[in-house]
Short mmCIF file of N, CA and C in Angstrom, two decimals:
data_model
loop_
_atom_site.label_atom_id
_atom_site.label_comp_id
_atom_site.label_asym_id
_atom_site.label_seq_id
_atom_site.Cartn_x
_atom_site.Cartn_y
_atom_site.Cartn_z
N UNK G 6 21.83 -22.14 31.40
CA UNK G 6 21.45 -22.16 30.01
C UNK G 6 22.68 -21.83 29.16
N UNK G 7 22.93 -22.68 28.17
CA UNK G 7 24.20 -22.05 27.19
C UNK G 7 23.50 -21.08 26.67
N UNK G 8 24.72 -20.18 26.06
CA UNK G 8 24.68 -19.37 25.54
C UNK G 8 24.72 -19.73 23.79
N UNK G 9 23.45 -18.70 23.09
CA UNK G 9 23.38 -19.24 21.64
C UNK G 9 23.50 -17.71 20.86
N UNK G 10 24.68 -17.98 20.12
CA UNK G 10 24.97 -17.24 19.09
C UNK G 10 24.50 -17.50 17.92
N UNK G 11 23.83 -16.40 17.09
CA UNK G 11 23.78 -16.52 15.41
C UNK G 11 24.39 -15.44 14.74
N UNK G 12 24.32 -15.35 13.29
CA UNK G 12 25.27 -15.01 12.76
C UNK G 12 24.54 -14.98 11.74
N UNK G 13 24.32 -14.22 10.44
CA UNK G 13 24.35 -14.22 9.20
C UNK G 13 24.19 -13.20 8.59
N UNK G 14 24.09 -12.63 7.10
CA UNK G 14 24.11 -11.61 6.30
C UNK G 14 25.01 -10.57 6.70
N UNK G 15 26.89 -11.21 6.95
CA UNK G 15 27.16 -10.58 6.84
C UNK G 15 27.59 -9.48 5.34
N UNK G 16 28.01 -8.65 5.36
CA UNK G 16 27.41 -7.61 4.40
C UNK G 16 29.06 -6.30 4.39
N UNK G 17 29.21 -5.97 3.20
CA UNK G 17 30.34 -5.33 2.82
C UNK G 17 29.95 -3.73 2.85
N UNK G 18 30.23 -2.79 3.40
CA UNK G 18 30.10 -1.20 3.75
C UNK G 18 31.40 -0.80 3.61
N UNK G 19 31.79 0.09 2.35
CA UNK G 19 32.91 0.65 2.04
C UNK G 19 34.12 -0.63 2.49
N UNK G 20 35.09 -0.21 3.49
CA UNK G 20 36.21 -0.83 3.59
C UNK G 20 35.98 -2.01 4.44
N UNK G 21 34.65 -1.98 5.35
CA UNK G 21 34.53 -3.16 6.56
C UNK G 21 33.61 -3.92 6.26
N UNK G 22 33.80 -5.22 6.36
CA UNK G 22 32.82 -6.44 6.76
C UNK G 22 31.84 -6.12 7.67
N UNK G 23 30.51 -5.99 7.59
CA UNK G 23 29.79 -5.72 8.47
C UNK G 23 28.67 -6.90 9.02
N UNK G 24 29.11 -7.94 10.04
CA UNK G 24 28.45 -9.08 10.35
C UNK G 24 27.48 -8.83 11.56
N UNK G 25 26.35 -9.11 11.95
CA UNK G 25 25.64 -8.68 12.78
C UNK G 25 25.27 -9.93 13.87
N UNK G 26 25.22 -9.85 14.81
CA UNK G 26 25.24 -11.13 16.03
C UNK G 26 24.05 -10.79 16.94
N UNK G 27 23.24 -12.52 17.33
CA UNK G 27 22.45 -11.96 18.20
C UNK G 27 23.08 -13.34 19.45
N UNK G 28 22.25 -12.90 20.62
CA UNK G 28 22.56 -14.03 21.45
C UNK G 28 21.02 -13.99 22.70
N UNK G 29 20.95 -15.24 22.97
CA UNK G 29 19.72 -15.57 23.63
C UNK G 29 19.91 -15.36 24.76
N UNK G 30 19.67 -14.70 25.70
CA UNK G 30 19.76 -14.18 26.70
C UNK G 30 19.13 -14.41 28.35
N UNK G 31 17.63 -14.95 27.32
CA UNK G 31 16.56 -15.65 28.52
C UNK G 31 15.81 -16.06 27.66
N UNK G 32 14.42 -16.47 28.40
CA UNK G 32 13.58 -16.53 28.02
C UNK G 32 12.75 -15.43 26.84
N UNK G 33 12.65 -15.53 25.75
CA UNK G 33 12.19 -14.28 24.75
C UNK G 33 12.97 -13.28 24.85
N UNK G 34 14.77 -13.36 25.36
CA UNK G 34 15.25 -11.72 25.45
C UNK G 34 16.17 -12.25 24.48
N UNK G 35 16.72 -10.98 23.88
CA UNK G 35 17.88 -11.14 23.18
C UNK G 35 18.94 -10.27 23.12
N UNK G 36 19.98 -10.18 23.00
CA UNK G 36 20.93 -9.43 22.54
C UNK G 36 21.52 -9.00 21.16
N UNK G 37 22.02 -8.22 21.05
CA UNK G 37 22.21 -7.92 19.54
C UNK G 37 23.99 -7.53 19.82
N UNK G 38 24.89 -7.69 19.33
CA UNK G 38 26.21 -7.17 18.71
C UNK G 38 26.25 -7.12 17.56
N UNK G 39 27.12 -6.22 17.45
CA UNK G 39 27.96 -6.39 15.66
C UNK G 39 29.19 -6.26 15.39
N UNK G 40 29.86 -7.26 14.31
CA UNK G 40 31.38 -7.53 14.23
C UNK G 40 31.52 -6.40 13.02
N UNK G 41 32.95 -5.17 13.33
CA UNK G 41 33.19 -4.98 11.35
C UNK G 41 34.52 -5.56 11.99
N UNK G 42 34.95 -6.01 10.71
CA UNK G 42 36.15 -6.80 10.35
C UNK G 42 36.99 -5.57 9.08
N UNK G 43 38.14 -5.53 9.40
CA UNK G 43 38.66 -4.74 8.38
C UNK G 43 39.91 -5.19 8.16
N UNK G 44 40.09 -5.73 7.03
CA UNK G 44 41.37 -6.52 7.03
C UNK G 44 41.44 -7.81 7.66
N UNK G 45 42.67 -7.90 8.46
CA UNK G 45 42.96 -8.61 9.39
C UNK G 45 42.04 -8.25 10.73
N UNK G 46 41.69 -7.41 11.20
CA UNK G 46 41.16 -6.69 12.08
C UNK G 46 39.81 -6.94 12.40
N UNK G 47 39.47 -6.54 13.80
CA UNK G 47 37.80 -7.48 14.08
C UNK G 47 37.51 -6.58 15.32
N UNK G 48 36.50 -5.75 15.37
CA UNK G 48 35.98 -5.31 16.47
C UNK G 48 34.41 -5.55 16.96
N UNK G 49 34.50 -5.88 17.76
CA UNK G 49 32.70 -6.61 18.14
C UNK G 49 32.10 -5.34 19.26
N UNK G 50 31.42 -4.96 19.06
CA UNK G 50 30.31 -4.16 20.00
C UNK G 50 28.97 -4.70 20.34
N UNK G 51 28.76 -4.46 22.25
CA UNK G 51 27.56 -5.25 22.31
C UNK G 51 26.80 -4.04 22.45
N UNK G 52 25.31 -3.98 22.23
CA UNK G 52 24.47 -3.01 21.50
C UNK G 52 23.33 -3.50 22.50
N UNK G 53 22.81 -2.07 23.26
CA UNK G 53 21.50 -2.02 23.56
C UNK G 53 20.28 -1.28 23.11
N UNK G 54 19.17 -1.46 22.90
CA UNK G 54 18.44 -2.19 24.32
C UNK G 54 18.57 -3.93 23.77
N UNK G 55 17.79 -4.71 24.86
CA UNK G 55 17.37 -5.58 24.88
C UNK G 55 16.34 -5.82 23.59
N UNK G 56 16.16 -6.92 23.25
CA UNK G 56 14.82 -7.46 21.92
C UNK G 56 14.05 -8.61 22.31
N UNK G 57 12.97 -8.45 22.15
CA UNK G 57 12.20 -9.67 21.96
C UNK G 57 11.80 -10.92 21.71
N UNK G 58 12.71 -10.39 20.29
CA UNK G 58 12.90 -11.72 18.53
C UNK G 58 14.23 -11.60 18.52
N UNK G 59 14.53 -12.44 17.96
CA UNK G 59 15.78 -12.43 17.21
C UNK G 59 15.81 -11.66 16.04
N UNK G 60 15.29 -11.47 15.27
CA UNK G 60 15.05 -10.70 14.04
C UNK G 60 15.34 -9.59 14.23
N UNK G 61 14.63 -8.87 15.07
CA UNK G 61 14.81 -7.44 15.64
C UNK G 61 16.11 -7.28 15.87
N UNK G 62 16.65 -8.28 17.00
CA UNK G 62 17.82 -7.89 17.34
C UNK G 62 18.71 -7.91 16.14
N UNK G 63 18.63 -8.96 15.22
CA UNK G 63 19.80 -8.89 14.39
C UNK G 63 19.62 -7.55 12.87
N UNK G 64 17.90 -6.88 12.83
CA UNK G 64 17.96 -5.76 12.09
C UNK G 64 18.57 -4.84 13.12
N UNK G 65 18.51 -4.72 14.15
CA UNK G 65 18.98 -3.67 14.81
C UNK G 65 20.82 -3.48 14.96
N UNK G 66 20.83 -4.78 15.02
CA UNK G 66 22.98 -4.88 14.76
C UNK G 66 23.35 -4.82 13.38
N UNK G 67 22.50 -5.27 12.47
CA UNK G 67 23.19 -4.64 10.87
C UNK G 67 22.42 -3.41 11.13
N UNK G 68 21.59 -2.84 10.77
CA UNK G 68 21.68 -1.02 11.20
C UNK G 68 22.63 0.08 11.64
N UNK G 69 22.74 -0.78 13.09
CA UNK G 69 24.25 0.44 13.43
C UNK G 69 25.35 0.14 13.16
N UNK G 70 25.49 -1.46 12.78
CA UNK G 70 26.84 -1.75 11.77
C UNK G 70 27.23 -0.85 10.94
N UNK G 71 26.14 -0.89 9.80
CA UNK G 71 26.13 -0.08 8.41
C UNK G 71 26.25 1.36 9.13
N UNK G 72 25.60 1.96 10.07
CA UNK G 72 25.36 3.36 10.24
C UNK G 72 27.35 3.34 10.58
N UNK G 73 27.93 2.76 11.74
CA UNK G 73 29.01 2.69 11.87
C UNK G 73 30.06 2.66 10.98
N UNK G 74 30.18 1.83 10.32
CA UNK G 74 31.28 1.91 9.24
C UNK G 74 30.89 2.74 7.82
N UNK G 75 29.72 3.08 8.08
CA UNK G 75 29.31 3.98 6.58
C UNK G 75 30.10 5.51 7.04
N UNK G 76 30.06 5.88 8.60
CA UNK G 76 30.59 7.28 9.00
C UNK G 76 31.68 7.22 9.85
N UNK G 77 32.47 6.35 9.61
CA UNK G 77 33.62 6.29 10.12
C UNK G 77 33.40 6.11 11.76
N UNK G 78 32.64 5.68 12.80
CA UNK G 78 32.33 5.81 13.61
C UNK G 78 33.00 4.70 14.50
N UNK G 79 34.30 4.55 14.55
CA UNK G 79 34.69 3.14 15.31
C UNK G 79 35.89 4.09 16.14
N UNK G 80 36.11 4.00 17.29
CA UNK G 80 36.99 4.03 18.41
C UNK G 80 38.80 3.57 17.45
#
């Protein structure tokens, strides 16, 4: 099965781009990541648990996006 990425609402939090990613995984599973972009700069984290919907997954990757770059929380 390819692999299907989406993408949208990404969203501005203080200094970082905060874009949220899901990807189809199986049958009804999903994955969730999230990109902040800062500058030139781009760090992607993949984020568990597993989701159901897509929806979920992608409220759940803008969530800890925003929670992330709102508290300085990046490696």
């Amino acid at each position: 099965m390819p692999a299907i990425y989406m993408q949208n609402n990404t969203i501005a939090v203080g200094k970082y781009l905060v874009t949220p990613l899901t990807k189809l995984i199986g049958a009804n599973a999903y994955a969730a990541s999230v990109s902040l972009r800062r500058g030139m700069h781009d760090r992607v984290f993949r984020l568990l648990p597993r989701f159901t919907s897509e929806s979920q997954a992608m409220c759940y990757a803008l969530d800890q996006g925003r929670r992330m770059a709102a508290h300085s929380q990046l490696p």
